[in-house]
Short mmCIF file of C-alpha atoms and ligand atoms in Angstrom, two decimals:
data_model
loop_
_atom_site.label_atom_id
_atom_site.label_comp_id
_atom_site.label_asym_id
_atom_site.label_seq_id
_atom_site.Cartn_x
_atom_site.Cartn_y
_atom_site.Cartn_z
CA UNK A 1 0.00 0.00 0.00
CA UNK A 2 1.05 3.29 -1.11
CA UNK A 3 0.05 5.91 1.71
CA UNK A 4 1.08 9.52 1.40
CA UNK A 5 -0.10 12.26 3.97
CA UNK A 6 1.13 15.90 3.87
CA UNK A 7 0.56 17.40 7.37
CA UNK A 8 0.16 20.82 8.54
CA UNK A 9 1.16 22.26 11.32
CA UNK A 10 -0.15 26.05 12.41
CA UNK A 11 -1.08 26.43 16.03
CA UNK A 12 1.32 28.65 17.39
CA UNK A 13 4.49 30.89 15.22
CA UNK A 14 5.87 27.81 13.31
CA UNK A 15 4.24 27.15 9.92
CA UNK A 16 5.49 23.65 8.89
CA UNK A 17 4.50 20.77 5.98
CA UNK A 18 5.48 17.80 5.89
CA UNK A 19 5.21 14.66 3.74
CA UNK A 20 5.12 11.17 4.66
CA UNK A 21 5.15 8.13 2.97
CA UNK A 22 4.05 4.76 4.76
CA UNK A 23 5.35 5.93 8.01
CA UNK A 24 8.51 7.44 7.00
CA UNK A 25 8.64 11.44 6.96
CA UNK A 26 10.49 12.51 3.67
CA UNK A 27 10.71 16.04 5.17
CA UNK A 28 10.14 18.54 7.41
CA UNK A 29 9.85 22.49 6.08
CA UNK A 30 9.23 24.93 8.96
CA UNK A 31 8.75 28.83 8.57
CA UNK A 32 9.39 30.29 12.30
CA UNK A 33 7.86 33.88 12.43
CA UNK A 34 10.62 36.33 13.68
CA UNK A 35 8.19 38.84 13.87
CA UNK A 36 7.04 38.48 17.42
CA UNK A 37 10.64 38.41 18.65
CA UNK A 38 10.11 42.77 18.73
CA UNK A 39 7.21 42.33 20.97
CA UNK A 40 8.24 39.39 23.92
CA UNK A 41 6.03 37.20 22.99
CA UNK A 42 3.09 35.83 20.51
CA UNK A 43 0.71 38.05 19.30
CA UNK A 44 -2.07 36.11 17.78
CA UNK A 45 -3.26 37.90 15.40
CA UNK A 46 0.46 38.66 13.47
CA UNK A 47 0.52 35.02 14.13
CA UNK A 48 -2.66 34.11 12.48
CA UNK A 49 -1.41 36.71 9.61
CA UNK A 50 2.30 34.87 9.17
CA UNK A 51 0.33 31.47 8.91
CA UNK A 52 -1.68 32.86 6.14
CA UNK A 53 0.96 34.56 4.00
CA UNK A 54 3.38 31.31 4.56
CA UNK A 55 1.18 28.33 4.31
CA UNK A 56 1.21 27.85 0.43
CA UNK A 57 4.67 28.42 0.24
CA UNK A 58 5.41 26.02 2.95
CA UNK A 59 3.11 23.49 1.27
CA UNK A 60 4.75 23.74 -2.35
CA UNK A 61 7.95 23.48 -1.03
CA UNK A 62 6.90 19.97 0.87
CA UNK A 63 5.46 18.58 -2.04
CA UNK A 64 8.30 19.39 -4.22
CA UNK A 65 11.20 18.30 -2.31
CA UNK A 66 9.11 15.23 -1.77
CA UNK A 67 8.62 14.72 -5.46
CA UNK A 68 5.26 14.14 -4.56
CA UNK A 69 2.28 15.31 -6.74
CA UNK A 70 -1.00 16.36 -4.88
CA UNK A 71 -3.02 14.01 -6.75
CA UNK A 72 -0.47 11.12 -4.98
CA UNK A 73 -1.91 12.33 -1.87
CA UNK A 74 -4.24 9.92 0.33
CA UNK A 75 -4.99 12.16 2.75
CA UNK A 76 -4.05 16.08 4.98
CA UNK A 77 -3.62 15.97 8.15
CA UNK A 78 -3.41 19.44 10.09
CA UNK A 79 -3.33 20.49 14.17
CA UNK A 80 -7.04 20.88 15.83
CA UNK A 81 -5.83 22.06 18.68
CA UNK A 82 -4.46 23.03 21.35
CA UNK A 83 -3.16 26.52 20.25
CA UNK A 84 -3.96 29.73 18.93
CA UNK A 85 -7.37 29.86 17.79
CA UNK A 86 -6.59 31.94 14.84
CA UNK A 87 -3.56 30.25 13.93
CA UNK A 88 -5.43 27.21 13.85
CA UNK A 89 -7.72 28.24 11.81
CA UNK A 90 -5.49 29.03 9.05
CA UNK A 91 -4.23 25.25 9.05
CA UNK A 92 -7.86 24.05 9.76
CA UNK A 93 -9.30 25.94 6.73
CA UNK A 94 -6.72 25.12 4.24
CA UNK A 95 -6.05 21.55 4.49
CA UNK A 96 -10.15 21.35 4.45
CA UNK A 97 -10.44 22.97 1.23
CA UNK A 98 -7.15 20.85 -0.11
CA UNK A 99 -8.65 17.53 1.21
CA UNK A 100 -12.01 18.55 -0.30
CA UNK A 101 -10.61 19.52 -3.91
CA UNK A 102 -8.58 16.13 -4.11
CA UNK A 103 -11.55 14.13 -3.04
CA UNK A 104 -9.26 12.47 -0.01
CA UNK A 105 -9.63 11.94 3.67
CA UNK A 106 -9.07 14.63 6.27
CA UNK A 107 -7.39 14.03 9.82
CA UNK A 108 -7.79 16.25 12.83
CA UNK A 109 -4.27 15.83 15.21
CA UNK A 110 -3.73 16.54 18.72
CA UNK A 111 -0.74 19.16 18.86
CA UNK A 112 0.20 17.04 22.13
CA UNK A 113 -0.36 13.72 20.88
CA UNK A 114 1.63 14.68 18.27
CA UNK A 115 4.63 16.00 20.46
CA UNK A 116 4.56 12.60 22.03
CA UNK A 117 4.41 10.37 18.98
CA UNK A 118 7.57 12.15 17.62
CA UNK A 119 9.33 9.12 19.13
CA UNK A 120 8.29 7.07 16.51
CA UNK A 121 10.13 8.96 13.36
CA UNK A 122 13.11 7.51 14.09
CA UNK A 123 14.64 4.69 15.62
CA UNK A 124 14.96 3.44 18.96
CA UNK A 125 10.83 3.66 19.72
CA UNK A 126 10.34 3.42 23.75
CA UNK A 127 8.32 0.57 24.56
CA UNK A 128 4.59 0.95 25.70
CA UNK A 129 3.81 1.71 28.25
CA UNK A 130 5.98 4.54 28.53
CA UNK A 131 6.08 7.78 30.79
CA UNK A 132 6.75 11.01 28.44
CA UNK A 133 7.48 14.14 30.14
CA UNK A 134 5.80 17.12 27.86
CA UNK A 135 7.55 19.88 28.62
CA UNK A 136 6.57 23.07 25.62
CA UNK A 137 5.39 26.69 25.77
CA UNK A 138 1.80 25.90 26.44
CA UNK A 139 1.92 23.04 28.38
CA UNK A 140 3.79 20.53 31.17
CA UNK A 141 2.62 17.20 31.39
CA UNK A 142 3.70 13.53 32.54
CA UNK A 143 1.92 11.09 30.64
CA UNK A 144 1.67 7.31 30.46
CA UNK A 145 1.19 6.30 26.75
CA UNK A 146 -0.48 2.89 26.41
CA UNK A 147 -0.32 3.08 23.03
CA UNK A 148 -0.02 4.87 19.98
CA UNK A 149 -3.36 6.30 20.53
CA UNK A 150 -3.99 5.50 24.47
CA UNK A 151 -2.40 8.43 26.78
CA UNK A 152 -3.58 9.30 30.47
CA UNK A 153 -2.37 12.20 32.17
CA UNK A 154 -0.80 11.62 35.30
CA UNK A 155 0.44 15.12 36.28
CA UNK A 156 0.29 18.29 34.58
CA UNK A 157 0.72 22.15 35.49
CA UNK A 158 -2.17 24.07 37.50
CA UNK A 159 -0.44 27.20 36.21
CA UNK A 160 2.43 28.53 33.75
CA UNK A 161 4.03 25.57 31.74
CA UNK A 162 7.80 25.41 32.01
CA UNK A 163 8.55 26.92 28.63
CA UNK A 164 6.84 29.75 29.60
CA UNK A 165 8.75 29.78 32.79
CA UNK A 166 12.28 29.68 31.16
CA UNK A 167 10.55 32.66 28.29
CA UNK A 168 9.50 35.04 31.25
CA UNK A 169 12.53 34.64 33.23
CA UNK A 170 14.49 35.56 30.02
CA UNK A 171 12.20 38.61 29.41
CA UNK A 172 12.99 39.33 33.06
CA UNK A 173 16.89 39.48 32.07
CA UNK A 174 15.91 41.52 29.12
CA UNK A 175 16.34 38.88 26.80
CA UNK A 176 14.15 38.67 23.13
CA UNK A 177 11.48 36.14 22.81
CA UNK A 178 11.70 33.17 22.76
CA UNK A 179 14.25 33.63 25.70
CA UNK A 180 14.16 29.47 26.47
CA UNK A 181 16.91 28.60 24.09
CA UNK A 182 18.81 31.71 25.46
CA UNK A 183 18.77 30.63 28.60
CA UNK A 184 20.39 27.88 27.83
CA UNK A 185 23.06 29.24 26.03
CA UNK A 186 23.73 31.33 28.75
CA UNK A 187 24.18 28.64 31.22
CA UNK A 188 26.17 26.12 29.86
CA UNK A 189 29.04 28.71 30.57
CA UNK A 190 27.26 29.73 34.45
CA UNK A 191 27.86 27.85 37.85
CA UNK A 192 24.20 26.27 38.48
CA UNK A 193 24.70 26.88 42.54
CA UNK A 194 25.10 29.97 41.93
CA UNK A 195 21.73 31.67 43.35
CA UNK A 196 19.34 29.91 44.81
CA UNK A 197 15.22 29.51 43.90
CA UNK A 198 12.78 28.34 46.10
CA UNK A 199 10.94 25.58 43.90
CA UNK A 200 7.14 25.25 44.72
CA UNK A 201 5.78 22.48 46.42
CA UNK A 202 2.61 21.16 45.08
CA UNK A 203 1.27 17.69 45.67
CA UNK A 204 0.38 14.71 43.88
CA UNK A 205 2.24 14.69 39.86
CA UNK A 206 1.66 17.78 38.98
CA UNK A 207 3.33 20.96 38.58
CA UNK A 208 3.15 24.82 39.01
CA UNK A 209 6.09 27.59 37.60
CA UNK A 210 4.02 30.60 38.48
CA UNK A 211 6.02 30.94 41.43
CA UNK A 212 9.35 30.87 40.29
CA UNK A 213 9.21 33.70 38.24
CA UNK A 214 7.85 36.23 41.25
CA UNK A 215 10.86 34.73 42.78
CA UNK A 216 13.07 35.79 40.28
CA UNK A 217 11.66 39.36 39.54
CA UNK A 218 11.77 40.24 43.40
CA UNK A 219 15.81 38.56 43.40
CA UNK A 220 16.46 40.99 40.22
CA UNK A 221 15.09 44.08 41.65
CA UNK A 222 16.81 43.77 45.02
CA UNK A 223 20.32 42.71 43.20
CA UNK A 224 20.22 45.07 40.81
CA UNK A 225 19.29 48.32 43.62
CA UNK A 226 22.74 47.07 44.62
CA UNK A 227 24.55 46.91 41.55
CA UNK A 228 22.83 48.61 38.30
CA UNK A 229 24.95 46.00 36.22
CA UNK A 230 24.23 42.74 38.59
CA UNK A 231 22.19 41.20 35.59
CA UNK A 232 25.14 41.76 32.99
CA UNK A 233 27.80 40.69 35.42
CA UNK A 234 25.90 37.74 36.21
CA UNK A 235 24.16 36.57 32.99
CA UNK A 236 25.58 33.27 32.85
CA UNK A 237 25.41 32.30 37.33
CA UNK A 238 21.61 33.93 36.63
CA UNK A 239 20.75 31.42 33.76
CA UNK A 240 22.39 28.29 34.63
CA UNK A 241 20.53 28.65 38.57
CA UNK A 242 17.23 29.06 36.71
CA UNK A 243 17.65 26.65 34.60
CA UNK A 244 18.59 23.95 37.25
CA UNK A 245 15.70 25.34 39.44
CA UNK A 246 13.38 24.27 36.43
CA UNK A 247 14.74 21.40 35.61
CA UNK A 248 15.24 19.89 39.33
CA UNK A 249 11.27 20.52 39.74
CA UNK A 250 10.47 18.85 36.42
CA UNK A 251 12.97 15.38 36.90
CA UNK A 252 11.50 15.50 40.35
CA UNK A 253 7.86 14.44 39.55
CA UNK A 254 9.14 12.53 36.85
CA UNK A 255 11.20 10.43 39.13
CA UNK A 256 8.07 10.28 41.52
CA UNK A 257 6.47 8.93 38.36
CA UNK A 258 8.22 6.66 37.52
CA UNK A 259 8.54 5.45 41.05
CA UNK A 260 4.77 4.73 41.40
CA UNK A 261 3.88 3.27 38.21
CA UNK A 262 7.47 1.54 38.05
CA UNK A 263 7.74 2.19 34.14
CA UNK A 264 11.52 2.55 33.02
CA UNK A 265 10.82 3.57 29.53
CA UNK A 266 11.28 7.27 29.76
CA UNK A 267 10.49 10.06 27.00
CA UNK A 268 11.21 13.57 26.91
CA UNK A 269 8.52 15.60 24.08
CA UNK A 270 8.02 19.65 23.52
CA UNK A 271 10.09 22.31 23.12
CA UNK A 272 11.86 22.52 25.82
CA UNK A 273 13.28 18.78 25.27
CA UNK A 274 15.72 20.66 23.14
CA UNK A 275 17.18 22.04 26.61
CA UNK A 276 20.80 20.31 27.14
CA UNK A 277 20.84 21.29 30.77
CA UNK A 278 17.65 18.94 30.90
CA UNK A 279 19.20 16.65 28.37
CA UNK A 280 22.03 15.81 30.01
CA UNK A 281 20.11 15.12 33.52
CA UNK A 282 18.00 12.68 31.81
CA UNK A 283 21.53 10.88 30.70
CA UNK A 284 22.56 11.13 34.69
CA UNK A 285 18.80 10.03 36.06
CA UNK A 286 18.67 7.00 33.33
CA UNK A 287 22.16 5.73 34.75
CA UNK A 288 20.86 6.04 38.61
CA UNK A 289 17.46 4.59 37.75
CA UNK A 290 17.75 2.25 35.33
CA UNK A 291 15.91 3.91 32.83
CA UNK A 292 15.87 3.70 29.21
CA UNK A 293 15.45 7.43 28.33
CA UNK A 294 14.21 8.46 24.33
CA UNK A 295 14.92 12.08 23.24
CA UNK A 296 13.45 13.27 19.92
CA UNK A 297 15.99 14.79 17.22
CA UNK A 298 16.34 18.10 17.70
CA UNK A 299 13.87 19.54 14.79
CA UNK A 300 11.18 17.25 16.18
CA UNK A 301 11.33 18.73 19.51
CA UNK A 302 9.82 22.49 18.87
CA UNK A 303 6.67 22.65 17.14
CA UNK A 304 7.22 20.46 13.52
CA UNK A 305 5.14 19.36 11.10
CA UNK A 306 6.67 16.11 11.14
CA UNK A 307 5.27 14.87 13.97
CA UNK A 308 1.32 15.61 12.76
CA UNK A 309 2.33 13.64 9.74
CA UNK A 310 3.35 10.76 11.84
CA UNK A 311 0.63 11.26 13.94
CA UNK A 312 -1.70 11.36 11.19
CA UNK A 313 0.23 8.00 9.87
CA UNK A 314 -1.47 6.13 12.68
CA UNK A 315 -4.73 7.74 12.74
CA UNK A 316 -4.67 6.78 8.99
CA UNK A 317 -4.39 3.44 10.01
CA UNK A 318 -7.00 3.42 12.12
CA UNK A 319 -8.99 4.99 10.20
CA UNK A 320 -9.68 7.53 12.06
CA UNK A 321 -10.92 10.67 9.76
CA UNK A 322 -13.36 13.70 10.03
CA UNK A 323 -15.44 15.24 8.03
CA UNK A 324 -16.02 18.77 6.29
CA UNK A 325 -17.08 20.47 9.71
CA UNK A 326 -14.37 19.67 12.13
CA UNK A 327 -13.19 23.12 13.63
CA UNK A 328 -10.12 23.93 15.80
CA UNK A 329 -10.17 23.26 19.49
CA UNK A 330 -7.76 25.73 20.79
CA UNK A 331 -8.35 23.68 24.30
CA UNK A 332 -8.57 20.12 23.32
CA UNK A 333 -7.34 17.80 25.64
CA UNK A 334 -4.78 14.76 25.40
CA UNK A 335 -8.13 12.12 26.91
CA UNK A 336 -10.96 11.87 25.56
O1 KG4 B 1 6.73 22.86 21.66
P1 KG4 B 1 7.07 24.27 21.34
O2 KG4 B 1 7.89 24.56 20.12
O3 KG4 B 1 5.78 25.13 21.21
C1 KG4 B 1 4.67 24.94 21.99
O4 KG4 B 1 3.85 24.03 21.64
O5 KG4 B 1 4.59 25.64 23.02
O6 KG4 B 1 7.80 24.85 22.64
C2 KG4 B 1 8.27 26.17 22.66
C3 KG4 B 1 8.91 26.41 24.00
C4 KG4 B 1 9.28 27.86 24.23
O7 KG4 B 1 8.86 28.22 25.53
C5 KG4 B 1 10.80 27.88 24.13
O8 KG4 B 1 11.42 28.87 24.89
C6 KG4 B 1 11.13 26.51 24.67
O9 KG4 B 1 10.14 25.67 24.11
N1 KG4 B 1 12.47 26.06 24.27
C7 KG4 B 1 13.49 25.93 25.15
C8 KG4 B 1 14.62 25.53 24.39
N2 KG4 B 1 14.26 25.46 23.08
C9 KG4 B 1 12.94 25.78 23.03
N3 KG4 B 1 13.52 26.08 26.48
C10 KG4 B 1 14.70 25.86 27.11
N4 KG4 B 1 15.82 25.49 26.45
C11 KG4 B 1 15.84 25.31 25.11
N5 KG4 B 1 16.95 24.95 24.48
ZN1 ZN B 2 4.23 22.36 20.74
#
């Protein structure tokens, strides 16, 4: 069987295609919007704008480094949800109208289903079950995955997700948006004991970052009353103690996790799995533990295309379509 799925991907600033081809993605074109680096953060609507000026583009370009002609197609695949409502519409709308012109099926993807089933693009797969830690901009989850299309959450956070944590802290610093991968520039050069931040206790799995970042704004404004230049001095101590703040809370309830359900398969998914700092703990947990940890390649770890099209692979499978009046869920959840 001969089954070829071009996926969109347009729920936050990355507008991405991708083609796939009985499981295998042939590529993976992204178009990051640089425009909302000026204003610390997403604005929707410039988002929603970017999507609609980039998506053909980013489409052509998938289908011709693919070699693949639209009429090869047997089926699009874009994000429902979660996201940005209007950026999700622009995906929404336009692999409708594709899917209904070629006559093919349509599939609706989780954004965080998707994030998760990035392990399966390349090789090693984890094993099911196995505990993924989500960790992007919009969200921070642990999740046991039963199967390709089985997930429960076991924890998750009751305020700001981590990404946003490591973003705000970097705004804090006066850093550009999206400060995450900043920060962890920064402190791969900065002494992690450096400062210390009180993590917040909250019980059970799950997770909250609000916290952290009062802690840090109140810390900034005392230091730098002191010394005007305590932030530039300091970049590198300032990151690298934030950063192992984060990540202490995050391997902390993943740890706990994996205690009480005594799964050693262990994935990391989202953006922030691109963090080293959190990388290289996983490497250090996996030897204590005994775990067999499973780290997406790095373009598969921010928002991608790719992993709707592999997604969309096994929904195919399933057959598991919609019809011409799905509409984005900018809340949808992982269950149910
Ligand atoms: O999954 P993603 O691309 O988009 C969402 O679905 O949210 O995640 C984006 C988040 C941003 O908060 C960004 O700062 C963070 O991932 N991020 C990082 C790194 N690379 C991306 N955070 C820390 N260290 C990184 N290297
Ligand atoms: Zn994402």
């Amino acid at each position: 069987m001969n089954i070829y799925i071009l996926a969109i991907e347009s729920s936050c600033d990355e507008t991405s295609a991708s083609v796939i081809y009985n499981g295998k993605i042939l590529n993976n074109i992204i178009a990051t919007q640089s425009i909302h680096q000026k204003y610390g953060g997403v604005v929707p609507e410039l988002a929603s704008r970017a999507h609609l000026q980039h998506v053909i583009p980013v489409v052509d370009e998938a289908l011709q480094n693919a070699k693949v002609d639209k009429k090869q197609l047997s089926a699009i695949a874009f994000t429902q949800g979660p996201g940005l409502l209007g950026a999700l519409l622009v995906g929404t709308s336009f692999a409708k109208s594709l899917a209904s012109a070629l006559g093919i099926p349509l599939i609706a993807v989780n954004h965080m289903k998707a994030h998760i089933l990035a392990h399966f693009i390349d090789e090693p797969h984890p094993g099911f079950p196995f505990l993924c830690l989500t960790v992007s901009g919009g969200h921070t989850q642990v999740v046991k995955v039963k199967n390709h299309n089985e997930m429960e959450i076991l924890g998750q956070t009751i305020d700001d997700a981590v990404g946003e944590a490591f973003d705000k802290s970097a705004k804090l610093l006066g850093l550009p948006y999206p400060g995450g991968p900043l920060i962890d520039k920064y402190a791969k050069k900065g002494d992690p004991n450096a400062f210390e931040f009180p993590e917040t206790a909250v019980p059970g799995l799950n997770f909250s970052f609000s916290g952290i970042k009062t802690a840090i704004l109140y810390f900034l404004r005392d230091k730098v009353k002191g010394n005007p230049n305590f932030i530039e001095d300091n970049i590198n101590d300032i990151c690298a103690s934030i950063q192992k703040t984060l990540i202490d809370m995050l391997m902390g309830k993943l740890k706990r996790a994996a205690r009480e359900t005594g799964i050693r398969e262990i994935a990391v998914a989202g953006g922030v799995s691109a963090n080293s700092g959190l990388r290289k703990r996983l490497h250090t947990e996996a030897d204590k533990h005994g775990w067999n940890i499973y780290i997406p390649d790095f373009q598969y770890c921010t928002d991608n295309a790719g992993m709707i099209a592999i997604a969309a692979h096994y929904q195919y499978l399933a057959k598991e379509f919609v019809n011409s009046e799905i509409t984005p869920e900018p809340r949808l959840k992982l269950e149910g």
